[in-house]
């Protein structure tokens, strides 16, 4: 391999102070196991084990299914140190999704938390399985030589075509995201991040988790639960959320008694930064959170393929309803209202899909985001929606209507189906299935059917039984017309 060494590894394992705490769990207890030194040691031991499979993994994929925890961090850093390309799988994925992700990424090895092993056992074929809690060999190898161009991670994202696509991100691209955010948001070693995001998407794993580790700061990992998050604000300096989390936080706040509210408001004053992204934050929610806490949410915009592109300023005016200005190093053009991006954070391509990769860029080499927006006179960008109605954003997750339709078509009662996103106060959009049926069908029965076949956040929350689906003269489905249709009485 040639090229410069990985700036990501230089920062993650070379820069922090070994005795500083990198990761704590839900109870917040520090303990020696979560220090940078301890994580580095366990990660190196895992890397040595992985390199027993193949001496230089040289970008070969290593998938891992580990719940959000210190072990997740050990595993991710271990895979990166081995020279492998990390493919994070999620406990939220259903069996069909895991099957697709493993088949598509064709990993060299799989690392798994023991309690989750049954989920991958039947899918791994002949691939070696490593358990995170197994004793590791004490052999020390020289660190694998990993370049900035080497693939570091594949994150799966839903698109306008069928199954999720693997977005390949190089060490250099991830480092560019982290360096840009460190500068823009003034990450510090003294920061403590309250981390409640899932770890199989850019927001949770790169922007939040690696953002903290890049700075040598500490991340507290726990599942999202509104009252707990309010309590922990008092021990945190940074929180990163999707709009649905802020909806849920404000619901809990409004339901709380006066003394609890007073305590929560006071605790939140510790936060020096609360960000929102992955979906649109309403100006009303922005204002409600500020009134409750005195904290002005910083909204930013990004995408798995391009990393983070736009952000309201850390210092300077944060405009509600706007995603702000270009982050350091990023260029955004509006072409026919579509955001097109050039950035050192850019992905290397869709895994194994050269045609889709080529189609994703315009003739000038700019990435076509499919997001539509406008700028105000100061250059702040306001997003107006997306070009495709086949993409749904629910609670910050990007969902493909086509992927959900494919599953619904297997239901025996369904003749024809179209899936749309319907505006929703809590989720931003909720998944709605518009179906032509051959026999009566209830939402609950449909949800049970779906839950066996997809992650539960993809399962339709609404069913509209319709006489027929609107089509144009060419027979093409007119999804936009479905938004106006109400379900006839069932
Ligand atoms: C959970 N449920 C959902 C969602 N989340 N339904 C629709 N949409 C969702 N997003 C369902 C569950 O399956 C369950 O269904 C019921 O709601 C209650 O689940 P619960 O776990 O209690 O919900 P929650 O914990 O309050 O979840 C809400 C959440 C979560 C915390 C906001 O959705 C979440 O973590 N979202 C973040 C997604 C994210 O990280 N996106 C970033 C990708 P049932 O009761 O039927 O079982 S975008 C990205 O990375 C780009 C680069 C960017 O810009 O950031
Ligand atoms: P994903 O493919 O999951 O990375 O999601 C990327 C998409 O999330 C973008 O293309 C946008 O449509 C959406 N998105 C991200 N941040 C924001 C935001 N602040 N406001 C509105 N939409 C956003």
JSON list of N, CA and C in Angstrom, two decimals, residues 431-464:
[
{"chain": "A", "resi": 431, "resn": "UNK", "atom": "N", "xyz": [-44.75, 6.06, 8.41]},
{"chain": "A", "resi": 431, "resn": "UNK", "atom": "CA", "xyz": [-44.90, 5.18, 7.27]},
{"chain": "A", "resi": 431, "resn": "UNK", "atom": "C", "xyz": [-46.37, 4.81, 7.10]},
{"chain": "A", "resi": 432, "resn": "UNK", "atom": "N", "xyz": [-46.90, 5.05, 5.90]},
{"chain": "A", "resi": 432, "resn": "UNK", "atom": "CA", "xyz": [-48.30, 4.74, 5.62]},
{"chain": "A", "resi": 432, "resn": "UNK", "atom": "C", "xyz": [-48.35, 3.83, 4.39]},
{"chain": "A", "resi": 433, "resn": "UNK", "atom": "N", "xyz": [-49.06, 2.71, 4.53]},
{"chain": "A", "resi": 433, "resn": "UNK", "atom": "CA", "xyz": [-49.22, 1.79, 3.40]},
{"chain": "A", "resi": 433, "resn": "UNK", "atom": "C", "xyz": [-50.59, 2.02, 2.77]},
{"chain": "A", "resi": 434, "resn": "UNK", "atom": "N", "xyz": [-50.63, 2.31, 1.48]},
{"chain": "A", "resi": 434, "resn": "UNK", "atom": "CA", "xyz": [-51.89, 2.44, 0.75]},
{"chain": "A", "resi": 434, "resn": "UNK", "atom": "C", "xyz": [-52.04, 1.16, -0.06]},
{"chain": "A", "resi": 435, "resn": "UNK", "atom": "N", "xyz": [-53.05, 0.39, 0.27]},
{"chain": "A", "resi": 435, "resn": "UNK", "atom": "CA", "xyz": [-53.12, -0.96, -0.32]},
{"chain": "A", "resi": 435, "resn": "UNK", "atom": "C", "xyz": [-54.47, -1.24, -0.98]},
{"chain": "A", "resi": 436, "resn": "UNK", "atom": "N", "xyz": [-54.39, -1.93, -2.10]},
{"chain": "A", "resi": 436, "resn": "UNK", "atom": "CA", "xyz": [-55.57, -2.53, -2.72]},
{"chain": "A", "resi": 436, "resn": "UNK", "atom": "C", "xyz": [-55.58, -3.98, -2.21]},
{"chain": "A", "resi": 437, "resn": "UNK", "atom": "N", "xyz": [-56.72, -4.40, -1.62]},
{"chain": "A", "resi": 437, "resn": "UNK", "atom": "CA", "xyz": [-56.71, -5.72, -0.97]},
{"chain": "A", "resi": 437, "resn": "UNK", "atom": "C", "xyz": [-57.72, -6.67, -1.62]},
{"chain": "A", "resi": 438, "resn": "UNK", "atom": "N", "xyz": [-57.45, -7.96, -1.46]},
{"chain": "A", "resi": 438, "resn": "UNK", "atom": "CA", "xyz": [-58.41, -8.96, -1.98]},
{"chain": "A", "resi": 438, "resn": "UNK", "atom": "C", "xyz": [-59.27, -9.52, -0.85]},
{"chain": "A", "resi": 439, "resn": "UNK", "atom": "N", "xyz": [-58.89, -9.22, 0.38]},
{"chain": "A", "resi": 439, "resn": "UNK", "atom": "CA", "xyz": [-59.69, -9.65, 1.53]},
{"chain": "A", "resi": 439, "resn": "UNK", "atom": "C", "xyz": [-59.46, -8.63, 2.64]},
{"chain": "A", "resi": 440, "resn": "UNK", "atom": "N", "xyz": [-60.35, -8.53, 3.63]},
{"chain": "A", "resi": 440, "resn": "UNK", "atom": "CA", "xyz": [-60.19, -7.50, 4.66]},
{"chain": "A", "resi": 440, "resn": "UNK", "atom": "C", "xyz": [-58.81, -7.58, 5.31]},
{"chain": "A", "resi": 441, "resn": "UNK", "atom": "N", "xyz": [-58.25, -6.42, 5.60]},
{"chain": "A", "resi": 441, "resn": "UNK", "atom": "CA", "xyz": [-56.91, -6.37, 6.22]},
{"chain": "A", "resi": 441, "resn": "UNK", "atom": "C", "xyz": [-56.91, -5.29, 7.28]},
{"chain": "A", "resi": 442, "resn": "UNK", "atom": "N", "xyz": [-56.44, -5.63, 8.48]},
{"chain": "A", "resi": 442, "resn": "UNK", "atom": "CA", "xyz": [-56.35, -4.66, 9.58]},
{"chain": "A", "resi": 442, "resn": "UNK", "atom": "C", "xyz": [-54.89, -4.27, 9.78]},
{"chain": "A", "resi": 443, "resn": "UNK", "atom": "N", "xyz": [-54.72, -3.03, 10.25]},
{"chain": "A", "resi": 443, "resn": "UNK", "atom": "CA", "xyz": [-53.36, -2.53, 10.48]},
{"chain": "A", "resi": 443, "resn": "UNK", "atom": "C", "xyz": [-52.57, -3.43, 11.42]},
{"chain": "A", "resi": 444, "resn": "UNK", "atom": "N", "xyz": [-53.20, -3.86, 12.53]},
{"chain": "A", "resi": 444, "resn": "UNK", "atom": "CA", "xyz": [-52.46, -4.64, 13.52]},
{"chain": "A", "resi": 444, "resn": "UNK", "atom": "C", "xyz": [-51.92, -5.93, 12.92]},
{"chain": "A", "resi": 445, "resn": "UNK", "atom": "N", "xyz": [-52.76, -6.59, 12.10]},
{"chain": "A", "resi": 445, "resn": "UNK", "atom": "CA", "xyz": [-52.31, -7.85, 11.48]},
{"chain": "A", "resi": 445, "resn": "UNK", "atom": "C", "xyz": [-51.16, -7.58, 10.52]},
{"chain": "A", "resi": 446, "resn": "UNK", "atom": "N", "xyz": [-51.26, -6.47, 9.81]},
{"chain": "A", "resi": 446, "resn": "UNK", "atom": "CA", "xyz": [-50.20, -6.12, 8.87]},
{"chain": "A", "resi": 446, "resn": "UNK", "atom": "C", "xyz": [-48.90, -5.84, 9.62]},
{"chain": "A", "resi": 447, "resn": "UNK", "atom": "N", "xyz": [-49.02, -5.16, 10.78]},
{"chain": "A", "resi": 447, "resn": "UNK", "atom": "CA", "xyz": [-47.82, -4.85, 11.57]},
{"chain": "A", "resi": 447, "resn": "UNK", "atom": "C", "xyz": [-47.14, -6.12, 12.08]},
{"chain": "A", "resi": 448, "resn": "UNK", "atom": "N", "xyz": [-47.95, -7.09, 12.50]},
{"chain": "A", "resi": 448, "resn": "UNK", "atom": "CA", "xyz": [-47.38, -8.35, 12.97]},
{"chain": "A", "resi": 448, "resn": "UNK", "atom": "C", "xyz": [-46.60, -9.02, 11.83]},
{"chain": "A", "resi": 449, "resn": "UNK", "atom": "N", "xyz": [-47.22, -9.03, 10.66]},
{"chain": "A", "resi": 449, "resn": "UNK", "atom": "CA", "xyz": [-46.58, -9.61, 9.48]},
{"chain": "A", "resi": 449, "resn": "UNK", "atom": "C", "xyz": [-45.24, -8.92, 9.21]},
{"chain": "A", "resi": 450, "resn": "UNK", "atom": "N", "xyz": [-45.26, -7.57, 9.27]},
{"chain": "A", "resi": 450, "resn": "UNK", "atom": "CA", "xyz": [-44.05, -6.80, 8.94]},
{"chain": "A", "resi": 450, "resn": "UNK", "atom": "C", "xyz": [-42.95, -6.98, 9.96]},
{"chain": "A", "resi": 451, "resn": "UNK", "atom": "N", "xyz": [-43.36, -7.05, 11.24]},
{"chain": "A", "resi": 451, "resn": "UNK", "atom": "CA", "xyz": [-42.34, -7.10, 12.30]},
{"chain": "A", "resi": 451, "resn": "UNK", "atom": "C", "xyz": [-41.43, -8.31, 12.18]},
{"chain": "A", "resi": 452, "resn": "UNK", "atom": "N", "xyz": [-41.96, -9.37, 11.56]},
{"chain": "A", "resi": 452, "resn": "UNK", "atom": "CA", "xyz": [-41.11, -10.56, 11.37]},
{"chain": "A", "resi": 452, "resn": "UNK", "atom": "C", "xyz": [-40.13, -10.34, 10.23]},
{"chain": "A", "resi": 453, "resn": "UNK", "atom": "N", "xyz": [-40.35, -9.31, 9.45]},
{"chain": "A", "resi": 453, "resn": "UNK", "atom": "CA", "xyz": [-39.59, -9.19, 8.21]},
{"chain": "A", "resi": 453, "resn": "UNK", "atom": "C", "xyz": [-38.75, -7.93, 8.08]},
{"chain": "A", "resi": 454, "resn": "UNK", "atom": "N", "xyz": [-38.88, -6.99, 9.03]},
{"chain": "A", "resi": 454, "resn": "UNK", "atom": "CA", "xyz": [-38.10, -5.75, 8.92]},
{"chain": "A", "resi": 454, "resn": "UNK", "atom": "C", "xyz": [-37.88, -5.16, 10.31]},
{"chain": "A", "resi": 455, "resn": "UNK", "atom": "N", "xyz": [-36.90, -4.23, 10.40]},
{"chain": "A", "resi": 455, "resn": "UNK", "atom": "CA", "xyz": [-36.68, -3.53, 11.67]},
{"chain": "A", "resi": 455, "resn": "UNK", "atom": "C", "xyz": [-37.98, -2.85, 12.06]},
{"chain": "A", "resi": 456, "resn": "UNK", "atom": "N", "xyz": [-38.29, -2.80, 13.37]},
{"chain": "A", "resi": 456, "resn": "UNK", "atom": "CA", "xyz": [-39.63, -2.36, 13.74]},
{"chain": "A", "resi": 456, "resn": "UNK", "atom": "C", "xyz": [-39.85, -0.87, 13.44]},
{"chain": "A", "resi": 457, "resn": "UNK", "atom": "N", "xyz": [-38.77, -0.09, 13.30]},
{"chain": "A", "resi": 457, "resn": "UNK", "atom": "CA", "xyz": [-38.99, 1.32, 12.96]},
{"chain": "A", "resi": 457, "resn": "UNK", "atom": "C", "xyz": [-39.43, 1.51, 11.51]},
{"chain": "A", "resi": 458, "resn": "UNK", "atom": "N", "xyz": [-39.38, 0.45, 10.70]},
{"chain": "A", "resi": 458, "resn": "UNK", "atom": "CA", "xyz": [-39.84, 0.56, 9.31]},
{"chain": "A", "resi": 458, "resn": "UNK", "atom": "C", "xyz": [-41.31, 0.16, 9.15]},
{"chain": "A", "resi": 459, "resn": "UNK", "atom": "N", "xyz": [-41.86, -0.46, 10.17]},
{"chain": "A", "resi": 459, "resn": "UNK", "atom": "CA", "xyz": [-43.21, -1.05, 10.07]},
{"chain": "A", "resi": 459, "resn": "UNK", "atom": "C", "xyz": [-44.26, 0.05, 9.92]},
{"chain": "A", "resi": 460, "resn": "UNK", "atom": "N", "xyz": [-45.19, -0.07, 8.93]},
{"chain": "A", "resi": 460, "resn": "UNK", "atom": "CA", "xyz": [-46.21, 0.96, 8.74]},
{"chain": "A", "resi": 460, "resn": "UNK", "atom": "C", "xyz": [-46.99, 1.24, 10.02]},
{"chain": "A", "resi": 461, "resn": "UNK", "atom": "N", "xyz": [-47.23, 2.53, 10.26]},
{"chain": "A", "resi": 461, "resn": "UNK", "atom": "CA", "xyz": [-48.05, 2.96, 11.39]},
{"chain": "A", "resi": 461, "resn": "UNK", "atom": "C", "xyz": [-49.46, 3.29, 10.94]},
{"chain": "A", "resi": 462, "resn": "UNK", "atom": "N", "xyz": [-49.67, 3.29, 9.64]},
{"chain": "A", "resi": 462, "resn": "UNK", "atom": "CA", "xyz": [-50.99, 3.61, 9.12]},
{"chain": "A", "resi": 462, "resn": "UNK", "atom": "C", "xyz": [-51.25, 2.73, 7.90]},
{"chain": "A", "resi": 463, "resn": "UNK", "atom": "N", "xyz": [-52.53, 2.32, 7.76]},
{"chain": "A", "resi": 463, "resn": "UNK", "atom": "CA", "xyz": [-52.93, 1.55, 6.58]},
{"chain": "A", "resi": 463, "resn": "UNK", "atom": "C", "xyz": [-54.12, 2.24, 5.94]},
{"chain": "A", "resi": 464, "resn": "UNK", "atom": "N", "xyz": [-54.01, 2.57, 4.67]},
{"chain": "A", "resi": 464, "resn": "UNK", "atom": "CA", "xyz": [-55.17, 3.09, 3.95]},
{"chain": "A", "resi": 464, "resn": "UNK", "atom": "C", "xyz": [-55.55, 2.08, 2.90]}
]
